[in-house]
mmCIF file of C-alpha atoms and ligand atoms in Angstrom:
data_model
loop_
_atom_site.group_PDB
_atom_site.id
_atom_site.type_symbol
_atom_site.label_atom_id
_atom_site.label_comp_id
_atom_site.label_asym_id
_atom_site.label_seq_id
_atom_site.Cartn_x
_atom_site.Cartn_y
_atom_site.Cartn_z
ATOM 1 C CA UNK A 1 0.000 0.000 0.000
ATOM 2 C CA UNK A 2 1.030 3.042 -1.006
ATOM 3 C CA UNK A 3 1.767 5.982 1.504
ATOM 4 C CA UNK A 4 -1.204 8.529 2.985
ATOM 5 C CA UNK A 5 0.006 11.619 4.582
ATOM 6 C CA UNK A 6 -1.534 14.667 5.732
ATOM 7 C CA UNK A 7 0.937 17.339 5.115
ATOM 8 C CA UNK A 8 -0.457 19.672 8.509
ATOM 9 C CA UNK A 9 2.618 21.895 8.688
ATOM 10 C CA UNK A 10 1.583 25.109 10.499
ATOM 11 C CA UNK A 11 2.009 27.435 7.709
ATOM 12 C CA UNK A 12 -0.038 25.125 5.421
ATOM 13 C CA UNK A 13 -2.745 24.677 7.743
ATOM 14 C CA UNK A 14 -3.062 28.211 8.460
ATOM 15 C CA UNK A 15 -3.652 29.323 4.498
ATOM 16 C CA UNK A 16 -6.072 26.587 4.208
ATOM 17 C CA UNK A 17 -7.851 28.481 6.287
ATOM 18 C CA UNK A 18 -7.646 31.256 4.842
ATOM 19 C CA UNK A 19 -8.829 29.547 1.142
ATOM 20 C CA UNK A 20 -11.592 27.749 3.077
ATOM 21 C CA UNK A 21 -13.184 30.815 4.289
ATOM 22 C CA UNK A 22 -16.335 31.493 2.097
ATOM 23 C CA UNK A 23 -15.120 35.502 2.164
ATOM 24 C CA UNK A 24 -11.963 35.003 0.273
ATOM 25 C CA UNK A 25 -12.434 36.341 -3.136
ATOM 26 C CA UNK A 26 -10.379 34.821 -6.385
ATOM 27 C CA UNK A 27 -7.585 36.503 -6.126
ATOM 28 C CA UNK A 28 -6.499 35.891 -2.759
ATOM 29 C CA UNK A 29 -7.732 32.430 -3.161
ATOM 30 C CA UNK A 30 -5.321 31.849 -6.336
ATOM 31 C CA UNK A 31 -2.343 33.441 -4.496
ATOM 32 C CA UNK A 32 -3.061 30.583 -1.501
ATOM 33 C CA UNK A 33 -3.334 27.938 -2.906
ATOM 34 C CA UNK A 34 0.065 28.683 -5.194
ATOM 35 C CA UNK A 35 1.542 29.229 -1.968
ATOM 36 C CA UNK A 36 0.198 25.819 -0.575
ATOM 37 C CA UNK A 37 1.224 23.931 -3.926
ATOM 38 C CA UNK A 38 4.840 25.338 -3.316
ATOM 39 C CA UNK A 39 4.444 24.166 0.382
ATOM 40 C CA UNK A 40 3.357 20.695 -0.280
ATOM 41 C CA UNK A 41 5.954 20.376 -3.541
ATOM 42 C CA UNK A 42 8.323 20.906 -0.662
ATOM 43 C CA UNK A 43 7.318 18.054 1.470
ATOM 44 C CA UNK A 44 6.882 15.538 -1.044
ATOM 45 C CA UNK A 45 9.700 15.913 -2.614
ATOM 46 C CA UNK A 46 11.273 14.653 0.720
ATOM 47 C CA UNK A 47 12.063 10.866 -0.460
ATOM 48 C CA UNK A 48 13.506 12.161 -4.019
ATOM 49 C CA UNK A 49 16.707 9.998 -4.711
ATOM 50 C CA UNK A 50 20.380 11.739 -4.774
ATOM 51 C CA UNK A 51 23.696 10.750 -6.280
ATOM 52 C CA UNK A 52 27.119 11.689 -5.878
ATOM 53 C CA UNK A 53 28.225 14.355 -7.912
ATOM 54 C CA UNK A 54 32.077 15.739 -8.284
ATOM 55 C CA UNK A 55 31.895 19.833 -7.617
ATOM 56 C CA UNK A 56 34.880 22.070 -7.505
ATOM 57 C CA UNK A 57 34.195 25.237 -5.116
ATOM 58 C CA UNK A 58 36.487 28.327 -5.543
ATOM 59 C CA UNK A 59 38.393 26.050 -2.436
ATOM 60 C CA UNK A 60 38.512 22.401 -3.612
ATOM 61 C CA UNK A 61 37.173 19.720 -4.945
ATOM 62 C CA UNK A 62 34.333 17.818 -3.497
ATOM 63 C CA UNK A 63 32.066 15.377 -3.656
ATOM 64 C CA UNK A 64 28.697 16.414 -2.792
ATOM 65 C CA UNK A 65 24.600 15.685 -4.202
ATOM 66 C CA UNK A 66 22.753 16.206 -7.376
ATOM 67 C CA UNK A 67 19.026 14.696 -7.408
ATOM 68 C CA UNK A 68 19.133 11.321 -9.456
ATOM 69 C CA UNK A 69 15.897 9.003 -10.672
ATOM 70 C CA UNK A 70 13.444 9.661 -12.558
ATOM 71 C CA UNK A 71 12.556 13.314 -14.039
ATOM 72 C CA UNK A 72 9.345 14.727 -12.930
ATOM 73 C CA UNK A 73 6.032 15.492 -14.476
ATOM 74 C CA UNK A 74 3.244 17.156 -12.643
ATOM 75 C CA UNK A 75 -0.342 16.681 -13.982
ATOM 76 C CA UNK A 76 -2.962 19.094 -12.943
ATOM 77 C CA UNK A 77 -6.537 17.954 -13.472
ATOM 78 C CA UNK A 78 -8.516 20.390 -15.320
ATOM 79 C CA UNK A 79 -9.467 22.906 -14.211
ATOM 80 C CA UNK A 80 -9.192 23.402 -10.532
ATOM 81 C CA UNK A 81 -5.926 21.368 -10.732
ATOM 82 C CA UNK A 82 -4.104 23.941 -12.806
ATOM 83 C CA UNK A 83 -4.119 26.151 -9.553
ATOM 84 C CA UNK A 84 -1.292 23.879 -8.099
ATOM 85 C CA UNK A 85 1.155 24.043 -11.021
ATOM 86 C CA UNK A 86 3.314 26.946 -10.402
ATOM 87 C CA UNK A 87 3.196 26.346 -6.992
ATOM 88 C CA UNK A 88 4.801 23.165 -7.908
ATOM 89 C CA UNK A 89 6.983 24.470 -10.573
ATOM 90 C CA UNK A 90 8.220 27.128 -8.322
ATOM 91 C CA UNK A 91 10.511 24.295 -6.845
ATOM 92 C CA UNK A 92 10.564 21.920 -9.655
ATOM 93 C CA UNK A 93 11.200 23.957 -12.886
ATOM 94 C CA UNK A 94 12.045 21.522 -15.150
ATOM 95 C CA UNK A 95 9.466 19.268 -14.390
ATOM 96 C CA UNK A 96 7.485 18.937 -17.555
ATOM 97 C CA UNK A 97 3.177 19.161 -17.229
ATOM 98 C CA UNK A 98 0.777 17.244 -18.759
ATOM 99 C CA UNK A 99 -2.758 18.126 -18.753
ATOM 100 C CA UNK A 100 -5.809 15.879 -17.483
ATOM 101 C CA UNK A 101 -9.698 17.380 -18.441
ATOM 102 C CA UNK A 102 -12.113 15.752 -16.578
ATOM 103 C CA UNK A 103 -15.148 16.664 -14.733
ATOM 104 C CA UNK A 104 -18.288 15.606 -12.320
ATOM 105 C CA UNK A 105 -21.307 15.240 -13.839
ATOM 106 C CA UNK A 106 -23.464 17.237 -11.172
ATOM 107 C CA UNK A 107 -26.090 14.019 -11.283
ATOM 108 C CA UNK A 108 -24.222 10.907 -11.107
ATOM 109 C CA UNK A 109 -20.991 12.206 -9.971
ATOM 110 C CA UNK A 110 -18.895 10.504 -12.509
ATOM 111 C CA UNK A 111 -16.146 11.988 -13.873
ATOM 112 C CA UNK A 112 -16.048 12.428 -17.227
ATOM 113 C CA UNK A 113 -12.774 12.685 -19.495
ATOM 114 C CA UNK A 114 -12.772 15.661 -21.955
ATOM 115 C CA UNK A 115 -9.222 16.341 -22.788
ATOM 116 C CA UNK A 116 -5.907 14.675 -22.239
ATOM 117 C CA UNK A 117 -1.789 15.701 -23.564
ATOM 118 C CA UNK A 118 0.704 14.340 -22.237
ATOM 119 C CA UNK A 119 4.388 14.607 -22.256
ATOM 120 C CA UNK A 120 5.875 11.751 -24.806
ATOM 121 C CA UNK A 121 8.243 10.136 -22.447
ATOM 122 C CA UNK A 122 5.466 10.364 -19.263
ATOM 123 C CA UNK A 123 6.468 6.484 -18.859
ATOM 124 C CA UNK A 124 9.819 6.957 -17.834
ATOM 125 C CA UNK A 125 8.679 10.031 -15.618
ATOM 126 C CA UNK A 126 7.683 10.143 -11.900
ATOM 127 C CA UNK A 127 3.927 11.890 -12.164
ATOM 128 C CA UNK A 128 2.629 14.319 -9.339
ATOM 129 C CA UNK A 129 -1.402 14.346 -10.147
ATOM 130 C CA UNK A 130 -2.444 17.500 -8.717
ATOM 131 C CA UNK A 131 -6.239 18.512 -7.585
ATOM 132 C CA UNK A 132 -7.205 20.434 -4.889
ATOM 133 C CA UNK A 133 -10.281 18.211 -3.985
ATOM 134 C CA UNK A 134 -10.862 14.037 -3.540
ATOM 135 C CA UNK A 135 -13.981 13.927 -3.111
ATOM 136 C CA UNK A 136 -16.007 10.443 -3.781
ATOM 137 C CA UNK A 137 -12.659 9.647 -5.635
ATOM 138 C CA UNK A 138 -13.755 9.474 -9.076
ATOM 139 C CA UNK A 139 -11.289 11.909 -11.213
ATOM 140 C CA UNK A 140 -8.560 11.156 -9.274
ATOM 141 C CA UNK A 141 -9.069 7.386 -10.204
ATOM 142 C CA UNK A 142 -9.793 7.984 -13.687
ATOM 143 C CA UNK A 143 -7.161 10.222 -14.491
ATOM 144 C CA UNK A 144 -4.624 7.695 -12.960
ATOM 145 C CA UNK A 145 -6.412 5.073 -15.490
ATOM 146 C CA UNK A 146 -5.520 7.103 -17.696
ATOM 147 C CA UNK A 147 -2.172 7.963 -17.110
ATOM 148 C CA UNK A 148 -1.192 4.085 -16.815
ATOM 149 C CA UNK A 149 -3.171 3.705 -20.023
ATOM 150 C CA UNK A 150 -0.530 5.683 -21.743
ATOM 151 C CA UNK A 151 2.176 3.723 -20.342
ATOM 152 C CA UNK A 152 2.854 5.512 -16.844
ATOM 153 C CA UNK A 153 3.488 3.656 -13.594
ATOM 154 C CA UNK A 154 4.854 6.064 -11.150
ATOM 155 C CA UNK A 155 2.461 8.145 -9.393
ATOM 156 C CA UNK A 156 2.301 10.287 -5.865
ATOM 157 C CA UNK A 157 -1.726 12.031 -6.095
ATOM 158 C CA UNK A 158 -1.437 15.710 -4.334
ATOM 159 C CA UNK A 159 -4.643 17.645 -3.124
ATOM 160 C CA UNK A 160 -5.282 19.758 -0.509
ATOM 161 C CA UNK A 161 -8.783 18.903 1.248
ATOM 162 C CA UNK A 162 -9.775 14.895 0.862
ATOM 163 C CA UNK A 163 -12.766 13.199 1.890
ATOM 164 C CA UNK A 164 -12.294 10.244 3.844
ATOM 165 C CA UNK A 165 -14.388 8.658 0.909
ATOM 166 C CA UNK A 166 -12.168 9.625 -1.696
ATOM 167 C CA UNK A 167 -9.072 8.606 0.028
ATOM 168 C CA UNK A 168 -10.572 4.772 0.418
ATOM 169 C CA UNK A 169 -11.576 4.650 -3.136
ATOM 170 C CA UNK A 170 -8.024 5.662 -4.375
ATOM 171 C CA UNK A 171 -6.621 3.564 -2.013
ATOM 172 C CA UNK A 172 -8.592 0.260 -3.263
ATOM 173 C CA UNK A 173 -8.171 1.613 -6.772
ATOM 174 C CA UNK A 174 -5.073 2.127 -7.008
ATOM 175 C CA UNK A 175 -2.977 0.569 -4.473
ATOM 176 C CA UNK A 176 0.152 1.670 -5.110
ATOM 177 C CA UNK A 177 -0.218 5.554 -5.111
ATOM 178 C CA UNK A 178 0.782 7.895 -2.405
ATOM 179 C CA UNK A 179 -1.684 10.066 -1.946
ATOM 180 C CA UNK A 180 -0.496 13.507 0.415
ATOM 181 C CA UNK A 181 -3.653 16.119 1.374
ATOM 182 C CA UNK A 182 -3.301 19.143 3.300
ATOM 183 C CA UNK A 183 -6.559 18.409 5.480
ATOM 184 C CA UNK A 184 -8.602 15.068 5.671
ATOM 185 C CA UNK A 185 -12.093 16.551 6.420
ATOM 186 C CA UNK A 186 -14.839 14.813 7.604
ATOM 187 C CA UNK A 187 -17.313 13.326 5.375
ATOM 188 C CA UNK A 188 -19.034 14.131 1.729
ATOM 189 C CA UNK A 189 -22.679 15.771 1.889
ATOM 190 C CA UNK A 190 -25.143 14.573 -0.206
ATOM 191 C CA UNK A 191 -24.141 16.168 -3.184
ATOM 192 C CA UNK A 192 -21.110 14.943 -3.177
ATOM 193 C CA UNK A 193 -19.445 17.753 -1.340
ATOM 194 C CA UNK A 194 -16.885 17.755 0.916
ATOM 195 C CA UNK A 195 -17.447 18.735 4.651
ATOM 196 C CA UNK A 196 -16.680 21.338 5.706
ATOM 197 C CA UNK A 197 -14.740 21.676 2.543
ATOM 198 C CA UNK A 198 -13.867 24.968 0.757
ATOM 199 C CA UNK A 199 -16.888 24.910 -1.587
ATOM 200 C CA UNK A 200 -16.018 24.425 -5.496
ATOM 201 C CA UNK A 201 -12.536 24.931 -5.834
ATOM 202 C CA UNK A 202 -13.145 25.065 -9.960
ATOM 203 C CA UNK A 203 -15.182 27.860 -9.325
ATOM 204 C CA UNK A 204 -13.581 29.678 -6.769
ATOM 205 C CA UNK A 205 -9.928 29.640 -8.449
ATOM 206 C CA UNK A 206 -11.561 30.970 -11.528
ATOM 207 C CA UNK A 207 -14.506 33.090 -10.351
ATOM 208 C CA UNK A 208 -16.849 30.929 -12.045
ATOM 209 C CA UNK A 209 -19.614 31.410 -9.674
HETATM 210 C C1 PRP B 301 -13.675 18.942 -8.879
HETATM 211 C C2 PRP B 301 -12.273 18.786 -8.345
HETATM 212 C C3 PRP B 301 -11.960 17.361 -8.693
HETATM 213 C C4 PRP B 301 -13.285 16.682 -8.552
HETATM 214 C C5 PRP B 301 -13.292 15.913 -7.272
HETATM 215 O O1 PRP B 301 -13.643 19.162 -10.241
HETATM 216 O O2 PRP B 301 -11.369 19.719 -8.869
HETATM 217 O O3 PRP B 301 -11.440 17.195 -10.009
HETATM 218 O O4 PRP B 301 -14.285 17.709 -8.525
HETATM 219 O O5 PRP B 301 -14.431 15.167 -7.136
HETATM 220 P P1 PRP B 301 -14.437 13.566 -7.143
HETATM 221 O O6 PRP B 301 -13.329 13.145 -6.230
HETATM 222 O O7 PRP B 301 -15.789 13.234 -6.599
HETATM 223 O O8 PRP B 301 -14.252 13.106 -8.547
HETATM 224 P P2 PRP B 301 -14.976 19.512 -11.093
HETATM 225 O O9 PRP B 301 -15.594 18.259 -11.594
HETATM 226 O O10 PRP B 301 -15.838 20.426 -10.297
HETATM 227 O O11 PRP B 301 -14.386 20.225 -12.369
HETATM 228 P P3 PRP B 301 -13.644 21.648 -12.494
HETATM 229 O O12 PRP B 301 -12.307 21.494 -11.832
HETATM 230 O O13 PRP B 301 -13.530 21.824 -13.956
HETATM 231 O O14 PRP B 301 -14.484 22.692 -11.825
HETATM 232 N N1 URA B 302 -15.234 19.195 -6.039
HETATM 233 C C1 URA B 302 -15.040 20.404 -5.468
HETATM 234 O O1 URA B 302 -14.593 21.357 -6.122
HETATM 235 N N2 URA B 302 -15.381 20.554 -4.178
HETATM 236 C C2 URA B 302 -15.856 19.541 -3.441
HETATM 237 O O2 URA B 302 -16.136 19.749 -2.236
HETATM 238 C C3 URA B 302 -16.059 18.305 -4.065
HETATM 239 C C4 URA B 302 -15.730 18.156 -5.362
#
């Protein structure tokens, strides 16, 4: 089984607060949740292999680190997920991105795939998906599909609020995945919300609604 992990570090609990707060406009909202993404790149990034490398400093030379392994992608589900990427880029600038469209159907809750481009070589890369919401599970578990459809095997799944729902589903779905959230709320409502949530995180990173 793969890893869960809720990534509470002070600062990133404090601006979810800030995001989840019904008053904060798009703007701030946007700026937040970059400065989350850059946050949580930090974190998970953790467990990224190194090698040796030879250096020569205006002293001597040394042998010191490089990162090794695999190169990165990150793949924001559209839309809301796109509000993650420079976060994560801010950190990881050569990562290349690869783009996932998918969304709920407001009856049935299924997600439904509208768009996907992704880097050639995304089956030699390590792939961040990156959504701010898991709710029942759905998009997350269809974009991974996906994803190993085209060849991919690597994956860590990044949001920042899951439902306890969502994170089973992935979990049974998809074994192998880490999955890292800022927050594990408490439950879905019946429209497939999460509780208490941060409302539509589409809508409010694009001012939608
Ligand atoms: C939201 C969110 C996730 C999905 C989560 O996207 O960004 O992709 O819902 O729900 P699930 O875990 O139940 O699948 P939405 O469908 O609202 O699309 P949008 O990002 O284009 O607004
Ligand atoms: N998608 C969202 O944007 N918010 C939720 O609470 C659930 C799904």
């Amino acid at each position: 089984m793969g890893k869960f992990e809720v990534l509470d570090h002070p600062l990133i609990q404090h601006k979810l607060t800030i995001i989840r707060n019904r008053d904060t406009g798009t703007k701030v909202f946007r700026e937040v949740v970059n400065e989350i993404s850059t946050l949580m790149a930090y974190e998970v990034s953790r467990d990224m292999p190194l090698e040796d490398v030879e250096v020569t400093t205006p002293i001597e030379k040394t042998v010191k680190k490089q990162l090794a392994g695999k190169k990165v992608a990150i793949v924001p589900i559209l839309r809301a997920g796109l509000g993650m990427v420079d976060g994560f880029l801010n950190l990881i600038p050569a990562a290349k991105v690869g783009h996932i469209g998918m969304y709920r159907d407001e009856e049935s809750l299924q997600p439904v795939e509208y768009f996907v481009k992704m880097p050639a070589d995304i089956d030699q890369r390590q792939i961040f998906v990156v959504d701010p919401m898991l709710a029942t599970g759905g998009s997350a578990i269809m974009a991974i599909d996906a994803l190993k459809q085209r060849g991919a095997h690597s994956f860590k799944f990044m949001c920042l609020v899951a439902a306890p729902e969502g994170v089973k589903a992935l979990q049974k779905a998809h074994p192998e995945v880490d999955i890292y959230t800022a927050a594990l709320d408490e439950k879905l409502n019946e429209d497939g919300y999460i509780m208490p949530g941060l409302g539509d995180a589409g809508d409010r990173l694009f001012g939608t609604k």
